[in-house]
């Protein structure tokens, strides 16, 4: 994986091959015992394709942030690893496989102004843009959409941006598809959830994984019920 991909994902999301069992013939799913945290594609002939299929088909689960205040939704949740984004502290960040077939992170900060989803999305993008540009990230135009999230019987607005991008280098580039979701959270706070999927070799499948996250996953991000007021802005 290129250092540029890792650096970008460390901001808009997060990121970081190892030898393993001989691959199976093309078209066959991986042997279950070979599906691991390091390699969710297991011994499939095409581990990247197999890993993305798991993200599209496996059920949702949750992992918690370090402070056990937030439930972060993850498809195929047992095969995500919590990671730290050095230089860019986040509330919670996760990587899917050592090849970072997918990555996601949660950004939770004071609003420093309006705290509606539009204002929080704009604040996150202002924070992220100069860093991504410094790593030669090329972003396509964002496609915004609006939806709602059900929280304790209350319907709250969400703003979602989807986009494509690439990271250029002298040795080639990495392609990805990504999405950002901004929420109405605690008064005076901003909450943004980011997700990216590698799309180098299986773009159509990566888009389906991204769209599943948008339609079904992002709405599942919730503070734990025991959290009754805005928690401290801890990050790691």
mmCIF file of C-alpha atoms in Angstrom:
data_model
loop_
_atom_site.group_PDB
_atom_site.id
_atom_site.type_symbol
_atom_site.label_atom_id
_atom_site.label_comp_id
_atom_site.label_asym_id
_atom_site.label_seq_id
_atom_site.Cartn_x
_atom_site.Cartn_y
_atom_site.Cartn_z
ATOM 1 C CA UNK A 1 0.000 0.000 0.000
ATOM 2 C CA UNK A 2 1.376 3.419 -0.899
ATOM 3 C CA UNK A 3 2.388 5.838 1.822
ATOM 4 C CA UNK A 4 0.124 8.428 0.195
ATOM 5 C CA UNK A 5 -2.965 6.234 0.573
ATOM 6 C CA UNK A 6 -2.064 5.613 4.198
ATOM 7 C CA UNK A 7 -1.612 9.324 4.871
ATOM 8 C CA UNK A 8 -4.888 10.305 3.242
ATOM 9 C CA UNK A 9 -6.879 7.619 4.970
ATOM 10 C CA UNK A 10 -5.304 8.751 8.219
ATOM 11 C CA UNK A 11 -7.220 11.937 7.711
ATOM 12 C CA UNK A 12 -10.504 11.363 5.955
ATOM 13 C CA UNK A 13 -10.608 7.908 7.350
ATOM 14 C CA UNK A 14 -7.335 5.829 8.359
ATOM 15 C CA UNK A 15 -5.084 3.171 7.080
ATOM 16 C CA UNK A 16 -2.088 1.210 7.097
ATOM 17 C CA UNK A 17 0.432 -8.218 2.371
ATOM 18 C CA UNK A 18 1.487 -10.839 4.000
ATOM 19 C CA UNK A 19 2.187 -14.345 2.817
ATOM 20 C CA UNK A 20 -0.460 -16.897 3.693
ATOM 21 C CA UNK A 21 -2.008 -20.124 2.504
ATOM 22 C CA UNK A 22 -2.059 -20.906 -1.233
ATOM 23 C CA UNK A 23 -5.033 -19.220 -2.915
ATOM 24 C CA UNK A 24 -8.103 -21.211 -3.893
ATOM 25 C CA UNK A 25 -9.214 -21.530 -7.528
ATOM 26 C CA UNK A 26 -10.890 -18.398 -8.954
ATOM 27 C CA UNK A 27 -14.567 -17.988 -8.131
ATOM 28 C CA UNK A 28 -14.528 -19.863 -4.830
ATOM 29 C CA UNK A 29 -15.034 -18.083 -1.480
ATOM 30 C CA UNK A 30 -12.187 -18.198 1.034
ATOM 31 C CA UNK A 31 -11.906 -21.061 3.489
ATOM 32 C CA UNK A 32 -13.565 -19.722 6.670
ATOM 33 C CA UNK A 33 -10.564 -20.435 8.908
ATOM 34 C CA UNK A 34 -8.331 -18.303 6.656
ATOM 35 C CA UNK A 35 -10.495 -15.174 7.076
ATOM 36 C CA UNK A 36 -8.624 -13.111 9.673
ATOM 37 C CA UNK A 37 -8.168 -9.578 10.994
ATOM 38 C CA UNK A 38 -5.032 -9.267 8.886
ATOM 39 C CA UNK A 39 -6.600 -10.701 5.746
ATOM 40 C CA UNK A 40 -10.423 -10.804 5.602
ATOM 41 C CA UNK A 41 -10.113 -12.056 2.009
ATOM 42 C CA UNK A 42 -8.520 -15.251 3.304
ATOM 43 C CA UNK A 43 -7.192 -17.732 0.767
ATOM 44 C CA UNK A 44 -9.461 -16.571 -2.067
ATOM 45 C CA UNK A 45 -7.761 -16.268 -5.451
ATOM 46 C CA UNK A 46 -8.619 -12.546 -5.333
ATOM 47 C CA UNK A 47 -8.506 -11.511 -1.642
ATOM 48 C CA UNK A 48 -9.531 -7.926 -2.396
ATOM 49 C CA UNK A 49 -12.693 -9.026 -4.188
ATOM 50 C CA UNK A 50 -13.487 -11.547 -1.451
ATOM 51 C CA UNK A 51 -13.016 -8.927 1.273
ATOM 52 C CA UNK A 52 -15.292 -6.433 -0.487
ATOM 53 C CA UNK A 53 -17.952 -9.113 -0.929
ATOM 54 C CA UNK A 54 -17.879 -9.710 2.818
ATOM 55 C CA UNK A 55 -18.422 -5.998 3.416
ATOM 56 C CA UNK A 56 -21.415 -6.157 1.081
ATOM 57 C CA UNK A 57 -22.992 -9.355 2.426
ATOM 58 C CA UNK A 58 -22.032 -9.881 6.072
ATOM 59 C CA UNK A 59 -24.371 -8.521 8.804
ATOM 60 C CA UNK A 60 -23.765 -5.336 10.752
ATOM 61 C CA UNK A 61 -22.233 -5.346 14.191
ATOM 62 C CA UNK A 62 -20.650 -2.759 16.477
ATOM 63 C CA UNK A 63 -17.372 -1.859 18.069
ATOM 64 C CA UNK A 64 -17.029 0.767 20.782
ATOM 65 C CA UNK A 65 -14.697 3.715 21.037
ATOM 66 C CA UNK A 66 -11.910 3.607 23.610
ATOM 67 C CA UNK A 67 -14.077 5.332 26.237
ATOM 68 C CA UNK A 68 -17.069 3.025 25.653
ATOM 69 C CA UNK A 69 -19.313 5.981 24.876
ATOM 70 C CA UNK A 70 -20.100 5.289 21.220
ATOM 71 C CA UNK A 71 -21.316 2.342 19.129
ATOM 72 C CA UNK A 72 -19.614 2.364 15.715
ATOM 73 C CA UNK A 73 -21.379 0.202 13.083
ATOM 74 C CA UNK A 74 -19.235 -2.164 11.014
ATOM 75 C CA UNK A 75 -20.236 -4.765 8.429
ATOM 76 C CA UNK A 76 -18.383 -8.030 9.163
ATOM 77 C CA UNK A 77 -17.529 -6.323 12.453
ATOM 78 C CA UNK A 78 -15.261 -9.052 13.851
ATOM 79 C CA UNK A 79 -12.671 -8.428 11.159
ATOM 80 C CA UNK A 80 -12.054 -4.712 11.749
ATOM 81 C CA UNK A 81 -9.121 -3.513 13.837
ATOM 82 C CA UNK A 82 -9.191 -0.309 15.863
ATOM 83 C CA UNK A 83 -6.250 1.896 14.873
ATOM 84 C CA UNK A 84 -4.686 5.191 15.898
ATOM 85 C CA UNK A 85 -4.196 7.946 13.338
ATOM 86 C CA UNK A 86 -0.837 9.422 14.226
ATOM 87 C CA UNK A 87 -0.877 13.195 13.916
ATOM 88 C CA UNK A 88 -4.644 13.329 13.396
ATOM 89 C CA UNK A 89 -6.465 12.329 16.616
ATOM 90 C CA UNK A 90 -9.993 11.009 16.064
ATOM 91 C CA UNK A 91 -12.723 9.678 18.321
ATOM 92 C CA UNK A 92 -12.497 6.178 16.838
ATOM 93 C CA UNK A 93 -10.850 4.736 13.721
ATOM 94 C CA UNK A 94 -10.886 1.275 12.179
ATOM 95 C CA UNK A 95 -9.125 -0.578 9.363
ATOM 96 C CA UNK A 96 -10.398 -3.610 7.438
ATOM 97 C CA UNK A 97 -7.398 -5.843 6.850
ATOM 98 C CA UNK A 98 -3.713 -4.967 6.713
ATOM 99 C CA UNK A 99 -4.238 -3.930 3.084
ATOM 100 C CA UNK A 100 -6.877 -1.447 4.276
ATOM 101 C CA UNK A 101 -9.568 -2.637 1.901
ATOM 102 C CA UNK A 102 -11.801 -0.216 3.773
ATOM 103 C CA UNK A 103 -11.204 2.341 6.505
ATOM 104 C CA UNK A 104 -13.379 4.595 8.614
ATOM 105 C CA UNK A 105 -13.082 7.178 11.323
ATOM 106 C CA UNK A 106 -15.283 9.293 13.600
ATOM 107 C CA UNK A 107 -14.500 12.995 14.127
ATOM 108 C CA UNK A 108 -16.041 14.643 17.213
ATOM 109 C CA UNK A 109 -15.164 18.268 18.025
ATOM 110 C CA UNK A 110 -16.625 21.495 19.456
ATOM 111 C CA UNK A 111 -18.806 23.217 16.880
ATOM 112 C CA UNK A 112 -17.168 26.640 17.322
ATOM 113 C CA UNK A 113 -20.269 28.142 15.732
ATOM 114 C CA UNK A 114 -23.450 26.578 14.307
ATOM 115 C CA UNK A 115 -23.829 22.877 15.093
ATOM 116 C CA UNK A 116 -26.195 21.776 12.305
ATOM 117 C CA UNK A 117 -25.026 19.044 9.882
ATOM 118 C CA UNK A 118 -24.233 21.528 7.089
ATOM 119 C CA UNK A 119 -22.027 23.666 9.313
ATOM 120 C CA UNK A 120 -20.263 20.620 10.756
ATOM 121 C CA UNK A 121 -19.642 19.144 7.315
ATOM 122 C CA UNK A 122 -18.140 22.435 6.174
ATOM 123 C CA UNK A 123 -15.928 22.607 9.258
ATOM 124 C CA UNK A 124 -14.636 19.071 8.758
ATOM 125 C CA UNK A 125 -13.879 19.696 5.082
ATOM 126 C CA UNK A 126 -12.032 22.906 5.950
ATOM 127 C CA UNK A 127 -9.919 20.893 8.387
ATOM 128 C CA UNK A 128 -9.293 18.016 5.962
ATOM 129 C CA UNK A 129 -8.777 19.806 2.645
ATOM 130 C CA UNK A 130 -5.272 21.281 3.132
ATOM 131 C CA UNK A 131 -3.976 17.993 4.504
ATOM 132 C CA UNK A 132 -5.352 15.896 1.638
ATOM 133 C CA UNK A 133 -3.991 18.366 -0.921
ATOM 134 C CA UNK A 134 -0.524 18.085 0.583
ATOM 135 C CA UNK A 135 -0.583 14.357 -0.298
ATOM 136 C CA UNK A 136 -1.671 14.829 -3.939
ATOM 137 C CA UNK A 137 -5.186 13.593 -3.316
ATOM 138 C CA UNK A 138 -7.502 14.277 -6.247
ATOM 139 C CA UNK A 139 -11.146 14.499 -5.214
ATOM 140 C CA UNK A 140 -14.062 14.326 -7.583
ATOM 141 C CA UNK A 141 -17.134 16.487 -7.014
ATOM 142 C CA UNK A 142 -19.166 15.607 -3.940
ATOM 143 C CA UNK A 143 -22.734 14.421 -4.353
ATOM 144 C CA UNK A 144 -24.769 15.604 -1.360
ATOM 145 C CA UNK A 145 -27.913 13.928 -0.068
ATOM 146 C CA UNK A 146 -30.101 14.363 2.970
ATOM 147 C CA UNK A 147 -31.639 11.741 5.184
ATOM 148 C CA UNK A 148 -32.587 11.246 8.815
ATOM 149 C CA UNK A 149 -31.405 9.195 11.754
ATOM 150 C CA UNK A 150 -33.658 7.747 14.430
ATOM 151 C CA UNK A 151 -32.303 8.437 17.925
ATOM 152 C CA UNK A 152 -34.475 7.427 20.867
ATOM 153 C CA UNK A 153 -37.660 7.840 18.855
ATOM 154 C CA UNK A 154 -36.554 11.238 17.530
ATOM 155 C CA UNK A 155 -35.876 11.843 13.830
ATOM 156 C CA UNK A 156 -32.695 13.881 13.359
ATOM 157 C CA UNK A 157 -31.259 15.309 10.112
ATOM 158 C CA UNK A 158 -28.139 13.875 8.462
ATOM 159 C CA UNK A 159 -26.114 15.279 5.582
ATOM 160 C CA UNK A 160 -24.155 12.812 3.430
ATOM 161 C CA UNK A 161 -21.487 13.540 0.808
ATOM 162 C CA UNK A 162 -20.325 10.790 -1.549
ATOM 163 C CA UNK A 163 -17.364 11.180 -3.869
ATOM 164 C CA UNK A 164 -14.624 9.411 -5.799
ATOM 165 C CA UNK A 165 -10.935 10.143 -5.593
ATOM 166 C CA UNK A 166 -7.408 9.087 -6.356
ATOM 167 C CA UNK A 167 -3.957 9.527 -4.869
ATOM 168 C CA UNK A 168 -1.324 10.174 -7.504
ATOM 169 C CA UNK A 169 2.336 9.163 -7.334
ATOM 170 C CA UNK A 170 5.269 8.545 -9.656
ATOM 171 C CA UNK A 171 4.597 4.812 -9.331
ATOM 172 C CA UNK A 172 0.908 5.052 -10.231
ATOM 173 C CA UNK A 173 -2.047 5.750 -8.000
ATOM 174 C CA UNK A 174 -4.738 4.383 -5.741
ATOM 175 C CA UNK A 175 -8.438 4.685 -6.512
ATOM 176 C CA UNK A 176 -11.148 4.807 -3.875
ATOM 177 C CA UNK A 177 -14.781 5.684 -3.265
ATOM 178 C CA UNK A 178 -15.789 7.393 -0.053
ATOM 179 C CA UNK A 179 -18.562 9.016 1.929
ATOM 180 C CA UNK A 180 -18.941 11.472 4.797
ATOM 181 C CA UNK A 181 -21.949 11.716 7.107
ATOM 182 C CA UNK A 182 -22.576 14.735 9.351
ATOM 183 C CA UNK A 183 -25.065 14.464 12.207
ATOM 184 C CA UNK A 184 -27.152 16.550 14.531
ATOM 185 C CA UNK A 185 -25.515 15.535 17.800
ATOM 186 C CA UNK A 186 -25.091 17.195 21.199
ATOM 187 C CA UNK A 187 -25.693 20.984 21.205
ATOM 188 C CA UNK A 188 -22.454 22.835 20.551
ATOM 189 C CA UNK A 189 -20.701 19.797 19.036
ATOM 190 C CA UNK A 190 -19.916 18.418 15.586
ATOM 191 C CA UNK A 191 -20.002 14.729 14.719
ATOM 192 C CA UNK A 192 -18.781 13.496 11.310
ATOM 193 C CA UNK A 193 -18.345 9.861 10.254
ATOM 194 C CA UNK A 194 -16.105 9.022 7.268
ATOM 195 C CA UNK A 195 -15.789 5.827 5.236
ATOM 196 C CA UNK A 196 -13.617 4.854 2.249
ATOM 197 C CA UNK A 197 -13.279 1.690 0.163
ATOM 198 C CA UNK A 198 -10.420 0.766 -2.145
ATOM 199 C CA UNK A 199 -11.579 0.659 -5.747
ATOM 200 C CA UNK A 200 -8.377 -0.158 -7.630
ATOM 201 C CA UNK A 201 -9.537 -3.454 -9.119
ATOM 202 C CA UNK A 202 -13.252 -3.837 -8.351
ATOM 203 C CA UNK A 203 -14.807 -0.422 -8.663
ATOM 204 C CA UNK A 204 -18.427 -1.565 -9.135
ATOM 205 C CA UNK A 205 -18.209 -3.740 -6.027
ATOM 206 C CA UNK A 206 -16.557 -0.938 -4.035
ATOM 207 C CA UNK A 207 -19.385 1.435 -5.010
ATOM 208 C CA UNK A 208 -21.950 -1.098 -3.786
ATOM 209 C CA UNK A 209 -20.103 -1.377 -0.462
ATOM 210 C CA UNK A 210 -19.977 2.419 -0.131
ATOM 211 C CA UNK A 211 -23.662 2.743 -0.995
ATOM 212 C CA UNK A 212 -24.583 0.089 1.573
ATOM 213 C CA UNK A 213 -22.740 2.110 4.210
ATOM 214 C CA UNK A 214 -24.619 5.253 3.170
ATOM 215 C CA UNK A 215 -28.071 3.669 3.111
ATOM 216 C CA UNK A 216 -27.790 1.361 6.105
ATOM 217 C CA UNK A 217 -24.556 1.760 8.055
ATOM 218 C CA UNK A 218 -24.102 5.461 8.730
ATOM 219 C CA UNK A 219 -27.499 5.743 10.414
ATOM 220 C CA UNK A 220 -26.417 3.181 13.018
ATOM 221 C CA UNK A 221 -23.743 5.388 14.599
ATOM 222 C CA UNK A 222 -25.001 6.098 18.121
ATOM 223 C CA UNK A 223 -23.852 7.310 21.497
ATOM 224 C CA UNK A 224 -24.361 4.716 24.215
ATOM 225 C CA UNK A 225 -27.608 5.097 26.156
ATOM 226 C CA UNK A 226 -25.662 5.722 29.362
ATOM 227 C CA UNK A 227 -24.223 8.914 27.801
ATOM 228 C CA UNK A 228 -26.732 11.584 28.806
ATOM 229 C CA UNK A 229 -24.742 14.730 27.956
ATOM 230 C CA UNK A 230 -21.988 15.727 25.574
ATOM 231 C CA UNK A 231 -18.894 13.705 26.526
ATOM 232 C CA UNK A 232 -15.408 15.261 26.647
ATOM 233 C CA UNK A 233 -13.665 15.710 23.293
ATOM 234 C CA UNK A 234 -11.217 12.881 23.853
ATOM 235 C CA UNK A 235 -9.433 11.552 20.781
ATOM 236 C CA UNK A 236 -6.545 9.264 19.958
#
